């Protein structure tokens, strides 16, 4: 069977608190983690909880900056709760988001801030516009 859920693939979360949110796979565990309690296929994902709002020319710089804010999340998700898309996002999150980040609250907080900064930079560059728009359903 072909493995198509690879790192940098954009997915939509289907269940839980972040259902309907877009995320990018940072690391995938196809055969599960034998040492850990997750003995099923799962992925470490990083996505957006809050999407950037629409900005128009007449908004001030302060208002534009406020509307361009992103809130990130990091989560380990079962493959059954992911819907893959045809898109991929080339953001270097592999060094920021790792499996051990979720164990420590301080590390997770720092990783979330770094991921937020990376995503905001990508949004400001104007690339991957589909990823930064909210799903309408």
Tab-separated table of N, CA and C in Angstrom:
chain	number	residue	atom	x	y	z
A	1	UNK	N	0.838	-1.182	0.000
A	1	UNK	CA	0.000	0.000	0.000
A	1	UNK	C	0.886	1.250	0.000
A	2	UNK	N	0.486	2.246	-0.742
A	2	UNK	CA	1.267	3.465	-0.865
A	2	UNK	C	1.035	4.353	0.349
A	3	UNK	N	2.128	4.853	0.897
A	3	UNK	CA	2.039	5.764	2.040
A	3	UNK	C	1.947	7.192	1.499
A	4	UNK	N	0.805	7.815	1.667
A	4	UNK	CA	0.628	9.156	1.120
A	4	UNK	C	0.531	10.225	2.204
A	5	UNK	N	0.408	9.828	3.462
A	5	UNK	CA	0.396	10.798	4.551
A	5	UNK	C	1.838	11.030	4.989
A	6	UNK	N	2.480	11.981	4.351
A	6	UNK	CA	3.885	12.266	4.613
A	6	UNK	C	4.018	13.652	5.218
A	7	UNK	N	5.202	13.957	5.717
A	7	UNK	CA	5.479	15.275	6.285
A	7	UNK	C	5.243	16.346	5.219
A	8	UNK	N	4.815	17.508	5.651
A	8	UNK	CA	4.465	18.698	4.854
A	8	UNK	C	3.123	18.574	4.133
A	9	UNK	N	2.411	17.464	4.271
A	9	UNK	CA	1.092	17.303	3.640
A	9	UNK	C	0.051	18.044	4.487
A	10	UNK	N	-0.795	18.817	3.831
A	10	UNK	CA	-1.860	19.540	4.535
A	10	UNK	C	-3.040	18.596	4.723
A	11	UNK	N	-3.578	18.568	5.943
A	11	UNK	CA	-4.720	17.721	6.270
A	11	UNK	C	-5.790	18.561	6.965
A	12	UNK	N	-6.993	18.025	6.979
A	12	UNK	CA	-8.093	18.640	7.729
A	12	UNK	C	-8.442	17.685	8.856
A	13	UNK	N	-8.519	18.211	10.081
A	13	UNK	CA	-8.867	17.378	11.228
A	13	UNK	C	-10.377	17.159	11.237
A	14	UNK	N	-10.782	15.937	11.525
A	14	UNK	CA	-12.198	15.582	11.448
A	14	UNK	C	-12.878	15.478	12.805
A	15	UNK	N	-12.152	15.128	13.845
A	15	UNK	CA	-12.757	14.920	15.160
A	15	UNK	C	-12.083	15.783	16.213
A	16	UNK	N	-12.818	16.014	17.290
A	16	UNK	CA	-12.238	16.653	18.457
A	16	UNK	C	-12.349	18.161	18.454
A	17	UNK	N	-11.575	18.759	19.319
A	17	UNK	CA	-11.608	20.195	19.556
A	17	UNK	C	-11.264	21.002	18.301
A	18	UNK	N	-10.364	20.478	17.492
A	18	UNK	CA	-9.900	21.197	16.311
A	18	UNK	C	-10.538	20.670	15.021
A	19	UNK	N	-11.715	20.096	15.118
A	19	UNK	CA	-12.402	19.555	13.935
A	19	UNK	C	-12.663	20.672	12.929
A	20	UNK	N	-12.346	20.406	11.675
A	20	UNK	CA	-12.537	21.393	10.624
A	20	UNK	C	-11.366	22.322	10.441
A	21	UNK	N	-10.338	22.178	11.243
A	21	UNK	CA	-9.159	23.031	11.143
A	21	UNK	C	-8.128	22.399	10.218
A	22	UNK	N	-7.396	23.242	9.533
A	22	UNK	CA	-6.327	22.757	8.662
A	22	UNK	C	-5.050	22.629	9.474
A	23	UNK	N	-4.282	21.619	9.140
A	23	UNK	CA	-3.009	21.387	9.819
A	23	UNK	C	-2.034	20.791	8.820
A	24	UNK	N	-0.771	20.811	9.193
A	24	UNK	CA	0.264	20.223	8.352
A	24	UNK	C	0.948	19.110	9.142
A	25	UNK	N	1.201	17.988	8.497
A	25	UNK	CA	1.866	16.869	9.165
A	25	UNK	C	3.338	17.210	9.344
A	26	UNK	N	3.815	17.119	10.579
A	26	UNK	CA	5.219	17.374	10.881
A	26	UNK	C	5.994	16.062	10.873
A	27	UNK	N	5.418	15.045	11.514
A	27	UNK	CA	6.063	13.727	11.549
A	27	UNK	C	4.969	12.671	11.560
A	28	UNK	N	5.172	11.615	10.786
A	28	UNK	CA	4.165	10.558	10.750
A	28	UNK	C	4.728	9.256	11.310
A	29	UNK	N	3.853	8.492	11.942
A	29	UNK	CA	4.193	7.192	12.520
A	29	UNK	C	3.234	6.177	11.895
A	30	UNK	N	3.630	5.601	10.767
A	30	UNK	CA	2.736	4.720	10.008
A	30	UNK	C	2.370	3.449	10.760
A	31	UNK	N	3.341	2.841	11.420
A	31	UNK	CA	3.098	1.564	12.093
A	31	UNK	C	2.857	1.726	13.583
A	32	UNK	N	2.681	2.935	14.030
A	32	UNK	CA	2.464	3.179	15.450
A	32	UNK	C	3.776	3.283	16.191
A	33	UNK	N	3.671	3.542	17.472
A	33	UNK	CA	4.830	3.691	18.340
A	33	UNK	C	4.840	2.503	19.284
A	34	UNK	N	5.747	1.590	19.092
A	34	UNK	CA	5.753	0.349	19.885
A	34	UNK	C	6.043	0.614	21.361
A	35	UNK	N	6.874	1.607	21.657
A	35	UNK	CA	7.227	1.905	23.052
A	35	UNK	C	6.115	2.670	23.757
A	36	UNK	N	5.345	3.395	22.995
A	36	UNK	CA	4.323	4.261	23.559
A	36	UNK	C	2.973	3.540	23.572
A	37	UNK	N	1.967	4.194	24.085
A	37	UNK	CA	0.634	3.591	24.137
A	37	UNK	C	-0.075	3.650	22.785
A	38	UNK	N	0.445	4.437	21.847
A	38	UNK	CA	-0.200	4.578	20.538
A	38	UNK	C	0.340	3.524	19.580
A	39	UNK	N	-0.328	2.398	19.514
A	39	UNK	CA	0.137	1.314	18.653
A	39	UNK	C	-0.669	1.269	17.359
A	40	UNK	N	-1.014	2.428	16.856
A	40	UNK	CA	-1.773	2.571	15.622
A	40	UNK	C	-1.134	3.696	14.817
A	41	UNK	N	-1.472	3.806	13.566
A	41	UNK	CA	-0.921	4.861	12.727
A	41	UNK	C	-1.392	6.228	13.186
A	42	UNK	N	-0.451	7.121	13.418
A	42	UNK	CA	-0.803	8.466	13.865
A	42	UNK	C	0.223	9.468	13.343
A	43	UNK	N	-0.082	10.735	13.514
A	43	UNK	CA	0.796	11.788	13.013
A	43	UNK	C	0.855	12.941	14.002
A	44	UNK	N	2.014	13.575	14.059
A	44	UNK	CA	2.202	14.797	14.829
A	44	UNK	C	1.897	15.950	13.879
A	45	UNK	N	0.882	16.735	14.206
A	45	UNK	CA	0.458	17.811	13.311
A	45	UNK	C	0.564	19.160	13.999
A	46	UNK	N	0.741	20.176	13.188
A	46	UNK	CA	0.753	21.557	13.664
A	46	UNK	C	-0.191	22.330	12.759
A	47	UNK	N	-1.136	23.026	13.361
A	47	UNK	CA	-2.135	23.720	12.557
A	47	UNK	C	-2.541	25.044	13.154
A	48	UNK	N	-3.597	25.607	12.592
A	48	UNK	CA	-4.076	26.907	13.035
A	48	UNK	C	-5.409	26.783	13.737
A	49	UNK	N	-5.460	27.321	14.935
A	49	UNK	CA	-6.713	27.376	15.677
A	49	UNK	C	-7.498	28.609	15.249
A	50	UNK	N	-6.819	29.745	15.152
A	50	UNK	CA	-7.455	30.977	14.689
A	50	UNK	C	-6.851	31.373	13.352
A	51	UNK	N	-7.696	31.574	12.370
A	51	UNK	CA	-7.239	31.964	11.039
A	51	UNK	C	-7.109	33.477	10.954
A	52	UNK	N	-6.254	33.974	10.056
A	52	UNK	CA	-6.171	35.423	9.859
A	52	UNK	C	-7.449	35.952	9.210
A	53	UNK	N	-7.855	37.138	9.611
A	53	UNK	CA	-9.075	37.749	9.084
A	53	UNK	C	-8.775	38.501	7.786
A	54	UNK	N	-9.825	38.931	7.109
A	54	UNK	CA	-9.663	39.661	5.860
A	54	UNK	C	-9.152	41.072	6.144
A	55	UNK	N	-8.177	41.496	5.351
A	55	UNK	CA	-7.574	42.818	5.508
A	55	UNK	C	-7.826	43.608	4.229
A	56	UNK	N	-8.202	44.892	4.393
A	56	UNK	CA	-8.391	45.756	3.230
A	56	UNK	C	-7.471	46.966	3.345
A	57	UNK	N	-7.328	47.705	2.235
A	57	UNK	CA	-6.356	48.797	2.178
A	57	UNK	C	-6.632	49.906	3.187
A	58	UNK	N	-7.896	50.191	3.436
A	58	UNK	CA	-8.199	51.330	4.303
A	58	UNK	C	-7.927	51.055	5.782
A	59	UNK	N	-7.660	49.797	6.147
A	59	UNK	CA	-7.296	49.498	7.530
A	59	UNK	C	-5.936	50.099	7.855
A	60	UNK	N	-5.804	50.552	9.094
A	60	UNK	CA	-4.510	51.082	9.531
A	60	UNK	C	-3.515	49.933	9.700
A	61	UNK	N	-2.238	50.284	9.839
A	61	UNK	CA	-1.194	49.265	10.028
A	61	UNK	C	-1.463	48.440	11.285
A	62	UNK	N	-1.917	49.125	12.331
A	62	UNK	CA	-2.198	48.449	13.600
A	62	UNK	C	-3.336	47.436	13.431
A	63	UNK	N	-4.374	47.862	12.725
A	63	UNK	CA	-5.529	46.990	12.499
A	63	UNK	C	-5.154	45.805	11.598
A	64	UNK	N	-4.316	46.063	10.591
A	64	UNK	CA	-3.864	44.991	9.704
A	64	UNK	C	-3.059	43.957	10.474
A	65	UNK	N	-2.184	44.432	11.356
A	65	UNK	CA	-1.364	43.517	12.159
A	65	UNK	C	-2.245	42.685	13.084
A	66	UNK	N	-3.272	43.322	13.645
A	66	UNK	CA	-4.178	42.629	14.556
A	66	UNK	C	-4.985	41.552	13.826
A	67	UNK	N	-5.415	41.866	12.608
A	67	UNK	CA	-6.222	40.914	11.842
A	67	UNK	C	-5.392	39.794	11.222
A	68	UNK	N	-4.088	39.977	11.149
A	68	UNK	CA	-3.215	38.969	10.537
A	68	UNK	C	-2.658	37.982	11.556
A	69	UNK	N	-3.137	38.044	12.784
A	69	UNK	CA	-2.635	37.137	13.823
A	69	UNK	C	-3.137	35.717	13.601
A	70	UNK	N	-2.301	34.775	13.985
A	70	UNK	CA	-2.613	33.353	13.863
A	70	UNK	C	-2.380	32.709	15.217
A	71	UNK	N	-3.215	31.758	15.573
A	71	UNK	CA	-2.991	30.973	16.785
A	71	UNK	C	-2.754	29.530	16.362
A	72	UNK	N	-1.631	28.973	16.781
A	72	UNK	CA	-1.243	27.627	16.346
A	72	UNK	C	-1.615	26.585	17.395
A	73	UNK	N	-1.655	25.332	16.961
A	73	UNK	CA	-1.801	24.210	17.885
A	73	UNK	C	-0.912	23.066	17.431
A	74	UNK	N	-0.536	22.227	18.396
A	74	UNK	CA	0.286	21.043	18.141
A	74	UNK	C	-0.457	19.862	18.741
A	75	UNK	N	-0.565	18.780	17.976
A	75	UNK	CA	-1.364	17.659	18.449
A	75	UNK	C	-0.917	16.368	17.775
A	76	UNK	N	-1.081	15.255	18.488
A	76	UNK	CA	-0.882	13.933	17.905
A	76	UNK	C	-2.262	13.385	17.572
A	77	UNK	N	-2.457	12.989	16.300
A	77	UNK	CA	-3.782	12.608	15.832
A	77	UNK	C	-3.728	11.254	15.131
A	78	UNK	N	-4.736	10.431	15.408
A	78	UNK	CA	-4.903	9.151	14.730
A	78	UNK	C	-5.186	9.404	13.246
A	79	UNK	N	-4.662	8.532	12.381
A	79	UNK	CA	-4.897	8.673	10.942
A	79	UNK	C	-6.385	8.660	10.594
A	80	UNK	N	-7.199	7.966	11.384
A	80	UNK	CA	-8.636	7.907	11.110
A	80	UNK	C	-9.306	9.271	11.238
A	81	UNK	N	-8.677	10.187	11.951
A	81	UNK	CA	-9.261	11.497	12.189
A	81	UNK	C	-8.645	12.579	11.312
A	82	UNK	N	-7.943	12.178	10.258
A	82	UNK	CA	-7.333	13.124	9.329
A	82	UNK	C	-7.920	12.931	7.935
A	83	UNK	N	-8.162	14.035	7.245
A	83	UNK	CA	-8.539	13.957	5.839
A	83	UNK	C	-7.442	14.645	5.027
A	84	UNK	N	-6.708	13.882	4.232
A	84	UNK	CA	-5.618	14.491	3.462
A	84	UNK	C	-6.150	15.373	2.335
A	85	UNK	N	-5.384	16.388	1.987
A	85	UNK	CA	-5.713	17.254	0.861
A	85	UNK	C	-4.627	17.100	-0.196
A	86	UNK	N	-4.825	17.737	-1.321
A	86	UNK	CA	-3.811	17.654	-2.375
A	86	UNK	C	-2.684	18.651	-2.153
A	87	UNK	N	-2.797	19.491	-1.144
A	87	UNK	CA	-1.833	20.556	-0.916
A	87	UNK	C	-0.716	20.120	0.025
A	88	UNK	N	0.406	20.823	-0.082
A	88	UNK	CA	1.494	20.631	0.876
A	88	UNK	C	2.001	22.008	1.280
A	89	UNK	N	2.607	22.081	2.444
A	89	UNK	CA	3.089	23.345	2.994
A	89	UNK	C	4.551	23.172	3.362
A	90	UNK	N	5.414	23.906	2.692
A	90	UNK	CA	6.851	23.783	2.933
A	90	UNK	C	7.306	24.800	3.969
A	91	UNK	N	6.993	24.529	5.215
A	91	UNK	CA	7.441	25.348	6.334
A	91	UNK	C	8.308	24.461	7.207
A	92	UNK	N	9.419	24.998	7.672
A	92	UNK	CA	10.364	24.194	8.445
A	92	UNK	C	9.901	24.092	9.899
A	93	UNK	N	8.967	23.190	10.152
A	93	UNK	CA	8.450	22.980	11.509
A	93	UNK	C	9.100	21.777	12.178
A	94	UNK	N	9.869	21.004	11.429
A	94	UNK	CA	10.443	19.764	11.948
A	94	UNK	C	11.385	20.014	13.130
A	95	UNK	N	12.119	21.124	13.096
A	95	UNK	CA	13.043	21.436	14.187
A	95	UNK	C	12.310	22.020	15.397
A	96	UNK	N	11.184	22.663	15.146
A	96	UNK	CA	10.429	23.315	16.223
A	96	UNK	C	9.521	22.325	16.942
A	97	UNK	N	8.745	21.574	16.169
A	97	UNK	CA	7.741	20.666	16.726
A	97	UNK	C	8.282	19.242	16.695
A	98	UNK	N	8.510	18.683	17.880
A	98	UNK	CA	8.971	17.300	17.996
A	98	UNK	C	8.057	16.550	18.959
A	99	UNK	N	8.232	15.250	19.028
A	99	UNK	CA	7.362	14.421	19.874
A	99	UNK	C	7.512	14.744	21.355
A	100	UNK	N	8.734	15.077	21.794
A	100	UNK	CA	8.961	15.331	23.220
A	100	UNK	C	8.453	16.697	23.664
A	101	UNK	N	8.085	17.563	22.736
A	101	UNK	CA	7.567	18.893	23.079
A	101	UNK	C	6.254	18.784	23.847
A	102	UNK	N	5.444	17.788	23.512
A	102	UNK	CA	4.125	17.656	24.131
A	102	UNK	C	4.195	17.218	25.591
A	103	UNK	N	5.322	16.672	26.024
A	103	UNK	CA	5.451	16.189	27.396
A	103	UNK	C	5.642	17.315	28.402
A	104	UNK	N	6.316	18.377	28.000
A	104	UNK	CA	6.664	19.463	28.907
A	104	UNK	C	5.885	20.724	28.524
A	105	UNK	N	5.225	21.344	29.502
A	105	UNK	CA	4.379	22.510	29.232
A	105	UNK	C	5.190	23.708	28.737
A	106	UNK	N	6.372	23.924	29.314
A	106	UNK	CA	7.195	25.068	28.913
A	106	UNK	C	7.719	24.897	27.490
A	107	UNK	N	8.145	23.677	27.166
A	107	UNK	CA	8.628	23.400	25.806
A	107	UNK	C	7.500	23.574	24.793
A	108	UNK	N	6.300	23.140	25.175
A	108	UNK	CA	5.155	23.247	24.272
A	108	UNK	C	4.804	24.711	24.014
A	109	UNK	N	4.867	25.524	25.064
A	109	UNK	CA	4.557	26.941	24.927
A	109	UNK	C	5.538	27.624	23.968
A	110	UNK	N	6.825	27.297	24.132
A	110	UNK	CA	7.850	27.868	23.256
A	110	UNK	C	7.663	27.383	21.819
A	111	UNK	N	7.359	26.094	21.662
A	111	UNK	CA	7.153	25.533	20.323
A	111	UNK	C	5.942	26.177	19.642
A	112	UNK	N	4.882	26.430	20.411
A	112	UNK	CA	3.692	27.072	19.849
A	112	UNK	C	4.005	28.483	19.354
A	113	UNK	N	4.797	29.223	20.137
A	113	UNK	CA	5.171	30.579	19.726
A	113	UNK	C	6.026	30.555	18.465
A	114	UNK	N	6.984	29.619	18.413
A	114	UNK	CA	7.850	29.512	17.235
A	114	UNK	C	7.054	29.087	16.000
A	115	UNK	N	6.127	28.144	16.187
A	115	UNK	CA	5.291	27.693	15.071
A	115	UNK	C	4.400	28.834	14.582
A	116	UNK	N	3.872	29.599	15.521
A	116	UNK	CA	3.039	30.746	15.174
A	116	UNK	C	3.831	31.739	14.330
A	117	UNK	N	5.061	31.999	14.741
A	117	UNK	CA	5.916	32.934	14.009
A	117	UNK	C	6.195	32.427	12.587
A	118	UNK	N	6.490	31.127	12.464
A	118	UNK	CA	6.754	30.544	11.145
A	118	UNK	C	5.520	30.659	10.241
A	119	UNK	N	4.353	30.342	10.798
A	119	UNK	CA	3.123	30.398	10.006
A	119	UNK	C	2.775	31.834	9.611
A	120	UNK	N	2.985	32.785	10.531
A	120	UNK	CA	2.704	34.186	10.215
A	120	UNK	C	3.643	34.705	9.132
A	121	UNK	N	4.913	34.280	9.171
A	121	UNK	CA	5.859	34.675	8.126
A	121	UNK	C	5.418	34.131	6.772
A	122	UNK	N	4.967	32.879	6.746
A	122	UNK	CA	4.511	32.265	5.500
A	122	UNK	C	3.260	32.982	4.990
A	123	UNK	N	2.366	33.371	5.913
A	123	UNK	CA	1.153	34.096	5.532
A	123	UNK	C	1.507	35.462	4.946
A	124	UNK	N	2.465	36.148	5.578
A	124	UNK	CA	2.873	37.472	5.113
A	124	UNK	C	3.530	37.408	3.736
A	125	UNK	N	4.183	36.289	3.429
A	125	UNK	CA	4.842	36.156	2.123
A	125	UNK	C	3.826	35.990	0.994
A	126	UNK	N	2.599	35.601	1.320
A	126	UNK	CA	1.548	35.473	0.315
A	126	UNK	C	1.482	34.115	-0.354
A	127	UNK	N	2.288	33.171	0.108
A	127	UNK	CA	2.272	31.826	-0.476
A	127	UNK	C	1.282	30.945	0.277
A	128	UNK	N	0.850	29.871	-0.363
A	128	UNK	CA	-0.078	28.910	0.237
A	128	UNK	C	-1.345	29.581	0.756
A	129	UNK	N	-1.983	30.366	-0.085
A	129	UNK	CA	-3.160	31.129	0.353
A	129	UNK	C	-4.304	30.238	0.811
A	130	UNK	N	-4.467	29.088	0.172
A	130	UNK	CA	-5.566	28.203	0.538
A	130	UNK	C	-5.446	27.732	1.981
A	131	UNK	N	-4.231	27.487	2.431
A	131	UNK	CA	-4.014	26.999	3.791
A	131	UNK	C	-4.467	28.026	4.826
A	132	UNK	N	-4.355	29.292	4.501
A	132	UNK	CA	-4.648	30.343	5.470
A	132	UNK	C	-6.076	30.874	5.376
A	133	UNK	N	-6.934	30.214	4.618
A	133	UNK	CA	-8.342	30.603	4.577
A	133	UNK	C	-9.166	29.573	5.335
A	134	UNK	N	-10.167	30.060	6.019
A	134	UNK	CA	-11.019	29.201	6.828
A	134	UNK	C	-11.896	28.339	5.931
A	135	UNK	N	-12.100	27.088	6.330
A	135	UNK	CA	-12.999	26.215	5.580
A	135	UNK	C	-14.433	26.660	5.822
A	136	UNK	N	-15.186	26.821	4.760
A	136	UNK	CA	-16.578	27.240	4.890
A	136	UNK	C	-17.467	26.013	4.788
A	137	UNK	N	-18.076	25.636	5.897
A	137	UNK	CA	-19.011	24.504	5.874
A	137	UNK	C	-20.059	24.680	6.941
